[in-house]
mmCIF file of C-alpha atoms and ligand atoms in Angstrom:
data_model
loop_
_atom_site.group_PDB
_atom_site.id
_atom_site.type_symbol
_atom_site.label_atom_id
_atom_site.label_comp_id
_atom_site.label_asym_id
_atom_site.label_seq_id
_atom_site.Cartn_x
_atom_site.Cartn_y
_atom_site.Cartn_z
ATOM 1 C CA MET A 1 46.583 23.813 102.834
ATOM 2 C CA ALA A 2 46.859 26.270 100.043
ATOM 3 C CA THR A 3 44.199 29.007 99.069
ATOM 4 C CA ILE A 4 44.901 30.896 95.769
ATOM 5 C CA LEU A 5 43.495 33.853 94.523
ATOM 6 C CA GLY A 6 43.657 33.977 90.655
ATOM 7 C CA ILE A 7 43.120 36.918 88.435
ATOM 8 C CA GLU A 8 42.401 36.988 84.565
ATOM 9 C CA SER A 9 42.397 40.339 82.540
ATOM 10 C CA SER A 10 44.133 39.432 79.173
ATOM 11 C CA CYS A 11 41.480 40.438 76.931
ATOM 12 C CA ASP A 12 37.703 41.777 77.464
ATOM 13 C CA ASP A 13 36.754 39.331 80.597
ATOM 14 C CA THR A 14 37.543 40.382 83.971
ATOM 15 C CA SER A 15 37.632 37.428 86.206
ATOM 16 C CA ALA A 16 38.637 36.140 89.729
ATOM 17 C CA SER A 17 38.670 32.810 91.313
ATOM 18 C CA ILE A 18 39.577 31.181 94.667
ATOM 19 C CA CYS A 19 41.227 27.660 94.274
ATOM 20 C CA ILE A 20 41.357 25.741 97.757
ATOM 21 C CA ASP A 21 43.930 22.755 97.756
ATOM 22 C CA GLY A 22 43.292 22.230 93.976
ATOM 23 C CA ARG A 23 39.511 22.760 94.188
ATOM 24 C CA ILE A 24 37.901 25.781 92.501
ATOM 25 C CA ALA A 25 35.690 27.124 95.227
ATOM 26 C CA SER A 26 34.411 30.336 92.921
ATOM 27 C CA ASN A 27 34.923 31.556 89.607
ATOM 28 C CA ILE A 28 33.495 34.913 88.703
ATOM 29 C CA ILE A 29 33.545 36.295 85.086
ATOM 30 C CA ALA A 30 32.401 40.027 84.360
ATOM 31 C CA ASN A 31 31.888 40.342 80.707
ATOM 32 C CA GLN A 32 32.302 43.613 78.831
ATOM 33 C CA LEU A 33 29.203 44.332 76.618
ATOM 34 C CA VAL A 34 30.595 47.621 75.621
ATOM 35 C CA HIS A 35 32.658 46.191 72.550
ATOM 36 C CA GLN A 36 29.399 44.807 70.856
ATOM 37 C CA ASN A 37 28.860 48.259 69.350
ATOM 38 C CA TYR A 38 32.246 48.229 67.717
ATOM 39 C CA GLY A 39 32.366 44.512 66.220
ATOM 40 C CA GLY A 40 35.415 43.795 68.123
ATOM 41 C CA VAL A 41 37.453 44.560 71.489
ATOM 42 C CA VAL A 42 38.461 48.011 71.724
ATOM 43 C CA PRO A 43 41.678 47.807 73.862
ATOM 44 C CA GLU A 44 41.364 51.242 75.790
ATOM 45 C CA LEU A 45 37.784 50.743 76.508
ATOM 46 C CA ALA A 46 38.663 47.186 77.757
ATOM 47 C CA SER A 47 41.270 48.466 80.344
ATOM 48 C CA ARG A 48 38.951 51.042 81.615
ATOM 49 C CA VAL A 49 36.105 48.508 82.267
ATOM 50 C CA HIS A 50 38.634 46.060 83.895
ATOM 51 C CA GLN A 51 39.472 49.094 86.341
ATOM 52 C CA GLN A 52 35.987 49.261 87.069
ATOM 53 C CA ASN A 53 35.144 45.438 87.357
ATOM 54 C CA ILE A 54 38.285 44.226 89.179
ATOM 55 C CA VAL A 55 37.476 45.006 92.949
ATOM 56 C CA PRO A 56 33.575 43.989 92.856
ATOM 57 C CA THR A 57 34.749 40.780 90.912
ATOM 58 C CA VAL A 58 37.498 39.847 93.464
ATOM 59 C CA GLN A 59 35.038 40.575 96.310
ATOM 60 C CA GLU A 60 32.450 38.364 94.783
ATOM 61 C CA ALA A 61 35.050 35.525 94.419
ATOM 62 C CA ILE A 62 36.001 35.560 97.966
ATOM 63 C CA SER A 63 32.381 35.756 99.248
ATOM 64 C CA ILE A 64 31.136 32.892 97.031
ATOM 65 C CA ALA A 65 34.166 30.833 98.252
ATOM 66 C CA LYS A 66 33.250 31.508 101.774
ATOM 67 C CA ILE A 67 36.373 32.655 102.726
ATOM 68 C CA HIS A 68 37.987 35.857 104.258
ATOM 69 C CA LYS A 69 40.718 37.659 102.284
ATOM 70 C CA ASN A 70 43.286 36.808 105.098
ATOM 71 C CA ASP A 71 42.810 33.183 104.308
ATOM 72 C CA ILE A 72 44.574 33.659 100.913
ATOM 73 C CA ASP A 73 48.344 32.252 100.643
ATOM 74 C CA ALA A 74 49.105 33.670 97.315
ATOM 75 C CA VAL A 75 47.913 35.798 94.319
ATOM 76 C CA ALA A 76 48.263 34.297 90.683
ATOM 77 C CA PHE A 77 47.680 36.520 87.769
ATOM 78 C CA THR A 78 47.826 36.286 83.898
ATOM 79 C CA ARG A 79 51.009 38.078 83.000
ATOM 80 C CA GLY A 80 50.724 37.445 79.170
ATOM 81 C CA PRO A 81 49.918 36.935 76.267
ATOM 82 C CA GLY A 82 47.199 39.672 75.758
ATOM 83 C CA LEU A 83 46.229 43.388 75.481
ATOM 84 C CA LEU A 84 48.738 45.166 77.348
ATOM 85 C CA GLY A 85 46.562 47.760 78.950
ATOM 86 C CA SER A 86 44.123 44.931 80.014
ATOM 87 C CA LEU A 87 46.931 43.080 81.590
ATOM 88 C CA ILE A 88 48.190 46.042 83.314
ATOM 89 C CA VAL A 89 45.118 46.141 85.452
ATOM 90 C CA GLY A 90 45.177 42.632 86.516
ATOM 91 C CA THR A 91 48.811 42.618 87.146
ATOM 92 C CA SER A 92 48.988 45.921 89.320
ATOM 93 C CA PHE A 93 46.010 44.733 91.280
ATOM 94 C CA ALA A 94 47.773 41.305 92.015
ATOM 95 C CA LYS A 95 50.812 43.093 92.875
ATOM 96 C CA ALA A 96 49.030 45.378 95.169
ATOM 97 C CA PHE A 97 46.966 42.619 96.912
ATOM 98 C CA ALA A 98 50.221 40.557 97.405
ATOM 99 C CA LEU A 99 52.118 43.526 98.824
ATOM 100 C CA ALA A 100 49.109 44.582 101.247
ATOM 101 C CA SER A 101 48.531 41.080 102.432
ATOM 102 C CA LYS A 102 52.367 40.055 102.532
ATOM 103 C CA ILE A 103 51.668 37.127 100.317
ATOM 104 C CA PRO A 104 53.625 35.619 97.423
ATOM 105 C CA LEU A 105 52.858 36.530 93.717
ATOM 106 C CA ILE A 106 52.722 34.014 91.015
ATOM 107 C CA GLU A 107 52.811 34.688 87.248
ATOM 108 C CA VAL A 108 50.802 32.526 84.842
ATOM 109 C CA ASN A 109 51.030 32.237 81.048
ATOM 110 C CA HIS A 110 47.381 32.444 79.683
ATOM 111 C CA MET A 111 48.164 29.810 76.997
ATOM 112 C CA GLN A 112 49.340 27.183 79.607
ATOM 113 C CA ALA A 113 46.658 28.175 81.772
ATOM 114 C CA HIS A 114 44.025 27.203 79.232
ATOM 115 C CA ILE A 115 45.552 23.672 79.088
ATOM 116 C CA LEU A 116 45.865 23.417 82.730
ATOM 117 C CA ALA A 117 42.151 24.081 83.180
ATOM 118 C CA HIS A 118 41.947 20.291 82.511
ATOM 119 C CA PHE A 119 43.248 19.530 85.831
ATOM 120 C CA ILE A 120 40.328 21.348 87.531
ATOM 121 C CA ASP A 121 38.291 18.202 87.018
ATOM 122 C CA GLU A 122 39.739 15.518 84.916
ATOM 123 C CA LYS A 123 43.326 15.460 85.643
ATOM 124 C CA PRO A 124 44.584 13.680 82.422
ATOM 125 C CA GLN A 125 47.644 11.478 82.604
ATOM 126 C CA PHE A 126 50.990 12.755 81.060
ATOM 127 C CA PRO A 127 51.933 12.938 77.985
ATOM 128 C CA PHE A 128 48.805 14.242 76.170
ATOM 129 C CA LEU A 129 48.361 16.515 73.156
ATOM 130 C CA CYS A 130 46.261 19.477 73.645
ATOM 131 C CA LEU A 131 44.401 21.471 70.866
ATOM 132 C CA THR A 132 44.559 25.116 72.132
ATOM 133 C CA VAL A 133 41.902 27.158 70.054
ATOM 134 C CA SER A 134 41.024 30.700 71.042
ATOM 135 C CA GLY A 135 40.391 34.233 69.609
ATOM 136 C CA GLY A 136 44.297 34.856 69.307
ATOM 137 C CA HIS A 137 45.818 31.585 69.108
ATOM 138 C CA THR A 138 45.516 28.013 67.567
ATOM 139 C CA GLN A 139 48.173 25.543 68.839
ATOM 140 C CA ILE A 140 48.779 21.706 69.170
ATOM 141 C CA VAL A 141 50.627 21.398 72.302
ATOM 142 C CA LEU A 142 52.712 18.318 73.557
ATOM 143 C CA VAL A 143 52.042 18.474 77.377
ATOM 144 C CA ARG A 144 54.814 16.355 79.156
ATOM 145 C CA ASP A 145 54.126 17.764 82.564
ATOM 146 C CA HIS A 146 52.286 20.773 84.031
ATOM 147 C CA PHE A 147 54.906 23.151 83.026
ATOM 148 C CA ASP A 148 56.800 21.190 80.280
ATOM 149 C CA MET A 149 54.976 21.881 77.346
ATOM 150 C CA GLU A 150 56.127 22.219 73.611
ATOM 151 C CA ILE A 151 53.998 23.818 70.841
ATOM 152 C CA VAL A 152 54.143 21.266 67.920
ATOM 153 C CA GLY A 153 51.957 23.153 65.466
ATOM 154 C CA GLU A 154 50.394 26.638 65.184
ATOM 155 C CA THR A 155 48.510 28.948 62.975
ATOM 156 C CA THR A 156 50.673 30.788 60.380
ATOM 157 C CA ASP A 157 47.944 33.549 60.190
ATOM 158 C CA ASP A 158 44.545 33.892 61.717
ATOM 159 C CA ALA A 159 43.254 32.010 64.694
ATOM 160 C CA ALA A 160 40.401 29.518 64.829
ATOM 161 C CA GLY A 161 38.424 31.850 66.882
ATOM 162 C CA GLU A 162 39.114 34.641 64.636
ATOM 163 C CA ALA A 163 38.046 32.614 61.628
ATOM 164 C CA PHE A 164 34.555 32.163 63.389
ATOM 165 C CA ASP A 165 34.401 35.908 64.379
ATOM 166 C CA LYS A 166 35.320 37.274 61.015
ATOM 167 C CA THR A 167 32.761 34.884 59.387
ATOM 168 C CA ALA A 168 30.187 36.195 61.642
ATOM 169 C CA LYS A 169 31.273 39.881 60.747
ATOM 170 C CA ILE A 170 31.039 38.970 56.828
ATOM 171 C CA LEU A 171 27.342 37.605 57.642
ATOM 172 C CA GLY A 172 26.481 40.765 59.489
ATOM 173 C CA LEU A 173 26.344 39.158 62.831
ATOM 174 C CA PRO A 174 27.371 41.051 66.057
ATOM 175 C CA TYR A 175 30.750 40.373 67.977
ATOM 176 C CA PRO A 176 31.834 37.899 69.306
ATOM 177 C CA GLY A 177 30.395 35.701 66.579
ATOM 178 C CA GLY A 178 31.871 32.495 67.519
ATOM 179 C CA PRO A 179 28.991 31.505 69.722
ATOM 180 C CA LEU A 180 26.314 32.960 67.462
ATOM 181 C CA VAL A 181 27.705 30.972 64.415
ATOM 182 C CA ASP A 182 27.602 27.906 66.647
ATOM 183 C CA LYS A 183 23.894 28.394 67.476
ATOM 184 C CA LEU A 184 22.772 29.047 63.907
ATOM 185 C CA ALA A 185 24.860 26.199 62.731
ATOM 186 C CA ARG A 186 22.575 23.780 64.842
ATOM 187 C CA GLU A 187 19.796 24.329 62.459
ATOM 188 C CA GLY A 188 21.822 24.223 59.355
ATOM 189 C CA ASN A 189 23.248 21.603 56.815
ATOM 190 C CA PRO A 190 26.886 21.181 56.911
ATOM 191 C CA ASN A 191 27.062 19.881 53.413
ATOM 192 C CA ALA A 192 25.109 22.675 51.909
ATOM 193 C CA PHE A 193 28.213 24.670 50.695
ATOM 194 C CA LYS A 194 31.778 23.612 50.191
ATOM 195 C CA PHE A 195 34.554 25.691 51.528
ATOM 196 C CA PRO A 196 38.330 24.760 50.743
ATOM 197 C CA GLU A 197 40.532 22.914 53.057
ATOM 198 C CA PRO A 198 43.904 24.746 52.925
ATOM 199 C CA GLN A 199 47.046 22.398 52.322
ATOM 200 C CA ILE A 200 49.400 23.474 54.913
ATOM 201 C CA PRO A 201 52.334 21.166 55.367
ATOM 202 C CA GLY A 202 53.213 19.698 58.927
ATOM 203 C CA LEU A 203 51.175 20.359 61.780
ATOM 204 C CA ASP A 204 50.638 24.147 61.330
ATOM 205 C CA PHE A 205 47.399 25.864 60.474
ATOM 206 C CA SER A 206 46.059 28.587 58.126
ATOM 207 C CA PHE A 207 42.671 30.290 58.202
ATOM 208 C CA SER A 208 43.042 33.428 56.154
ATOM 209 C CA GLY A 209 42.357 31.736 52.769
ATOM 210 C CA LEU A 210 39.088 30.248 54.400
ATOM 211 C CA LYS A 211 38.042 33.938 55.319
ATOM 212 C CA THR A 212 38.727 35.215 51.816
ATOM 213 C CA SER A 213 36.819 32.292 50.229
ATOM 214 C CA ILE A 214 33.717 32.939 52.304
ATOM 215 C CA MET A 215 33.952 36.779 51.597
ATOM 216 C CA TYR A 216 33.959 36.108 47.935
ATOM 217 C CA PHE A 217 31.301 33.423 48.149
ATOM 218 C CA VAL A 218 28.867 35.606 49.801
ATOM 219 C CA ARG A 219 29.511 38.653 47.705
ATOM 220 C CA ASP A 220 28.862 36.690 44.584
ATOM 221 C CA ARG A 221 25.757 34.940 45.798
ATOM 222 C CA VAL A 222 24.268 38.217 47.126
ATOM 223 C CA LYS A 223 24.956 39.760 43.797
ATOM 224 C CA ALA A 224 22.719 37.244 42.189
ATOM 225 C CA ASP A 225 20.104 37.159 44.873
ATOM 226 C CA PRO A 226 19.982 39.940 47.493
ATOM 227 C CA ASP A 227 17.945 37.639 49.853
ATOM 228 C CA PHE A 228 20.883 35.025 49.774
ATOM 229 C CA LEU A 229 22.043 35.532 53.358
ATOM 230 C CA THR A 230 18.804 35.832 55.034
ATOM 231 C CA ASN A 231 17.566 32.660 53.433
ATOM 232 C CA ASN A 232 20.685 30.520 53.938
ATOM 233 C CA LEU A 233 22.193 31.809 57.241
ATOM 234 C CA ASN A 234 21.988 28.492 59.001
ATOM 235 C CA ASP A 235 23.395 26.437 56.302
ATOM 236 C CA ILE A 236 26.134 28.819 55.747
ATOM 237 C CA CYS A 237 27.127 28.726 59.438
ATOM 238 C CA ALA A 238 26.827 25.022 59.501
ATOM 239 C CA SER A 239 29.131 24.665 56.467
ATOM 240 C CA VAL A 240 31.850 27.217 57.603
ATOM 241 C CA GLN A 241 31.783 25.470 61.009
ATOM 242 C CA SER A 242 32.082 21.936 59.636
ATOM 243 C CA ARG A 243 35.198 23.056 57.623
ATOM 244 C CA ILE A 244 36.823 24.902 60.420
ATOM 245 C CA VAL A 245 36.343 21.822 62.684
ATOM 246 C CA SER A 246 37.515 19.380 59.990
ATOM 247 C CA ILE A 247 40.753 21.588 59.706
ATOM 248 C CA LEU A 248 41.329 21.191 63.137
ATOM 249 C CA LEU A 249 40.482 17.503 63.487
ATOM 250 C CA ASN A 250 42.645 16.614 60.724
ATOM 251 C CA LYS A 251 45.758 18.220 61.911
ATOM 252 C CA LEU A 252 45.000 16.749 65.405
ATOM 253 C CA LYS A 253 44.871 13.099 63.779
ATOM 254 C CA LYS A 254 48.158 14.010 62.104
ATOM 255 C CA ALA A 255 49.628 14.909 65.491
ATOM 256 C CA ALA A 256 48.466 11.962 67.322
ATOM 257 C CA LEU A 257 49.969 9.559 64.748
ATOM 258 C CA GLU A 258 53.145 11.516 64.556
ATOM 259 C CA TYR A 259 53.448 11.497 68.282
ATOM 260 C CA ASN A 260 52.007 8.031 69.017
ATOM 261 C CA ILE A 261 49.864 9.671 71.572
ATOM 262 C CA SER A 262 46.086 8.810 71.949
ATOM 263 C CA ARG A 263 45.331 11.088 75.171
ATOM 264 C CA ILE A 264 43.831 14.177 73.316
ATOM 265 C CA ALA A 265 42.455 17.204 75.017
ATOM 266 C CA ILE A 266 41.119 20.615 73.721
ATOM 267 C CA ALA A 267 41.072 23.858 75.307
ATOM 268 C CA GLY A 268 40.398 27.735 74.890
ATOM 269 C CA GLY A 269 37.285 29.549 73.561
ATOM 270 C CA VAL A 270 36.600 27.578 70.454
ATOM 271 C CA SER A 271 36.557 24.316 72.548
ATOM 272 C CA ALA A 272 33.096 25.634 73.537
ATOM 273 C CA ASN A 273 31.984 24.857 69.986
ATOM 274 C CA SER A 274 29.382 22.139 69.787
ATOM 275 C CA GLY A 275 30.673 20.924 66.212
ATOM 276 C CA LEU A 276 34.260 20.601 67.551
ATOM 277 C CA ARG A 277 33.069 18.879 70.779
ATOM 278 C CA THR A 278 30.780 16.148 68.825
ATOM 279 C CA GLY A 279 33.503 16.036 65.975
ATOM 280 C CA LEU A 280 36.101 15.279 68.539
ATOM 281 C CA LYS A 281 33.966 12.618 70.393
ATOM 282 C CA ASP A 282 33.233 10.823 67.030
ATOM 283 C CA THR A 283 36.854 10.878 66.096
ATOM 284 C CA ALA A 284 37.698 9.352 69.579
ATOM 285 C CA SER A 285 35.401 6.499 69.186
ATOM 286 C CA GLU A 286 36.656 6.005 65.406
ATOM 287 C CA LEU A 287 40.338 5.837 66.646
ATOM 288 C CA GLY A 288 40.211 4.886 70.265
ATOM 289 C CA TRP A 289 41.408 8.076 71.606
ATOM 290 C CA GLU A 290 40.896 9.155 75.164
ATOM 291 C CA VAL A 291 39.589 12.745 75.050
ATOM 292 C CA PHE A 292 39.351 15.502 77.537
ATOM 293 C CA ILE A 293 36.825 18.380 76.991
ATOM 294 C CA PRO A 294 36.526 21.228 79.733
ATOM 295 C CA GLN A 295 33.465 22.278 81.135
ATOM 296 C CA PHE A 296 32.010 25.377 79.389
ATOM 297 C CA GLN A 297 32.973 27.689 82.117
ATOM 298 C CA TYR A 298 36.503 26.736 81.776
ATOM 299 C CA CYS A 299 36.799 27.049 77.996
ATOM 300 C CA THR A 300 36.608 30.611 77.436
ATOM 301 C CA ASP A 301 38.968 33.170 79.461
ATOM 302 C CA ASN A 302 38.322 32.615 83.203
ATOM 303 C CA ALA A 303 40.246 32.966 86.376
ATOM 304 C CA GLY A 304 39.719 29.306 87.530
ATOM 305 C CA MET A 305 42.536 28.195 85.109
ATOM 306 C CA ILE A 306 44.628 30.953 86.174
ATOM 307 C CA ALA A 307 44.029 29.752 89.951
ATOM 308 C CA ILE A 308 44.767 26.098 89.217
ATOM 309 C CA ALA A 309 48.060 27.096 87.168
ATOM 310 C CA GLY A 310 48.927 29.259 90.328
ATOM 311 C CA TYR A 311 48.274 26.309 92.835
ATOM 312 C CA PHE A 312 50.645 24.087 90.817
ATOM 313 C CA LYS A 313 53.347 26.731 90.838
ATOM 314 C CA TYR A 314 52.533 27.498 94.588
ATOM 315 C CA LEU A 315 53.572 23.740 95.299
ATOM 316 C CA LYS A 316 56.659 24.402 93.623
ATOM 317 C CA GLN A 317 57.301 27.713 95.511
ATOM 318 C CA ASP A 318 57.567 29.363 92.063
ATOM 319 C CA PHE A 319 56.996 32.942 92.985
ATOM 320 C CA VAL A 320 57.872 36.399 91.253
ATOM 321 C CA GLY A 321 58.902 39.651 92.755
ATOM 322 C CA GLN A 322 57.209 43.103 92.729
ATOM 323 C CA ASP A 323 59.321 44.155 89.576
ATOM 324 C CA VAL A 324 57.484 41.796 87.369
ATOM 325 C CA ALA A 325 55.699 43.362 84.424
ATOM 326 C CA PRO A 326 53.119 42.196 82.072
ATOM 327 C CA GLN A 327 53.867 41.010 78.557
ATOM 328 C CA ALA A 328 51.606 41.322 75.438
ATOM 329 C CA ARG A 329 53.548 38.549 73.726
ATOM 330 C CA MET A 330 54.593 35.682 75.941
ATOM 331 C CA HIS A 331 56.086 32.356 74.877
ATOM 332 C CA PHE A 332 56.400 29.066 76.793
HETATM 333 O O1 KG4 B 401 39.956 31.681 74.919
HETATM 334 P P1 KG4 B 401 38.939 32.874 74.705
HETATM 335 O O2 KG4 B 401 37.773 33.025 75.521
HETATM 336 O O3 KG4 B 401 39.789 34.209 74.598
HETATM 337 C C1 KG4 B 401 41.017 34.441 73.998
HETATM 338 O O4 KG4 B 401 41.866 34.015 74.690
HETATM 339 O O5 KG4 B 401 41.069 34.553 72.838
HETATM 340 O O6 KG4 B 401 38.564 32.626 73.249
HETATM 341 C C2 KG4 B 401 37.610 33.634 72.547
HETATM 342 C C3 KG4 B 401 37.192 33.032 71.216
HETATM 343 C C4 KG4 B 401 36.520 34.097 70.355
HETATM 344 O O7 KG4 B 401 37.010 34.132 69.120
HETATM 345 C C5 KG4 B 401 35.078 33.508 70.355
HETATM 346 O O8 KG4 B 401 34.315 33.771 69.165
HETATM 347 C C6 KG4 B 401 35.413 31.873 70.261
HETATM 348 O O9 KG4 B 401 36.409 31.775 71.316
HETATM 349 N N1 KG4 B 401 34.238 31.104 71.018
HETATM 350 C C7 KG4 B 401 33.476 30.158 70.088
HETATM 351 C C8 KG4 B 401 32.640 29.732 70.877
HETATM 352 N N2 KG4 B 401 32.701 30.190 72.149
HETATM 353 C C9 KG4 B 401 33.771 31.158 72.042
HETATM 354 N N3 KG4 B 401 33.781 29.881 68.735
HETATM 355 C C10 KG4 B 401 32.979 29.045 68.126
HETATM 356 N N4 KG4 B 401 31.915 28.498 68.985
HETATM 357 C C11 KG4 B 401 31.664 28.779 70.076
HETATM 358 N N5 KG4 B 401 30.631 28.024 70.786
HETATM 359 ZN ZN1 ZN B 402 42.221 32.795 76.274
#
């Protein structure tokens, strides 16, 4: 029997989860609305709100899981990558909790945890390819085992989530823009406007050219017609989303061919995008892929994925000492 407390605090969501023998018994996420006024995450404000949220969030995770804090066998926490000030709050809490309860401490890489979120329900067979798309990363990862992962392609500039968020900003929509662009795109025509597909060799990505072309497109059209944005918002969102999705899926198809793998997963905040989810399912039926798409609550940042990653490390007795420090940049 193993009961793991997972703590996630890498960006602007404070989250705690209890995992009992590989089953997620609770997954509590406290969002930070304070950033909406600034059009992006303000790191110092994020750390302060994490400090306010962390104790009640952990208490709720324990209570929803119907356990006592003495039942917890180990604490897993996000060590990185992420905002350093935010990571310090989760790391310090995890260290203090482990010390006070005399239980082991487990460090988790946030990007690996996004992938391991698949083992909460579906448990894909190895090897598989995972497209991890979040606000800070865009990676195609060859997953050979729970902790044997290799990045075979990644973005050379902006992340896919950033492309969504920056598009939203250009269109005057509030932060975080990804979910809003997704919502507006549902009522729009994806073929209304054509945005360029970057020609990047291999399995790497680039999104900064797309952002610039959207900026010039909007500037020129608004100059000619001041009501252009208001009258075409749904079509613009649908067209941009369709381009971002086609960039992602084309590289994924290339990777599947190159590695001769037809088990394909998506992970990270952008895997919540309805266009990507539908596009992936369509490509799967066309090419005979077996696809793995996480439940919505395990796509964006959450501690469930940290707790499940911690569970697999617990089985290997892979622990760290009290001298562990968070890392803003962290590779695997
Ligand atoms: O994984 P995540 O929660 O945090 C990071 O580790 O970055 O990803 C956040 C990103 C943001 O850029 C957000 O706009 C994007 O995921 N996102 C979406 C959707 N939901 C979240 N992008 C497009 N469509 C969505 N439905
Ligand atoms: Zn994330």
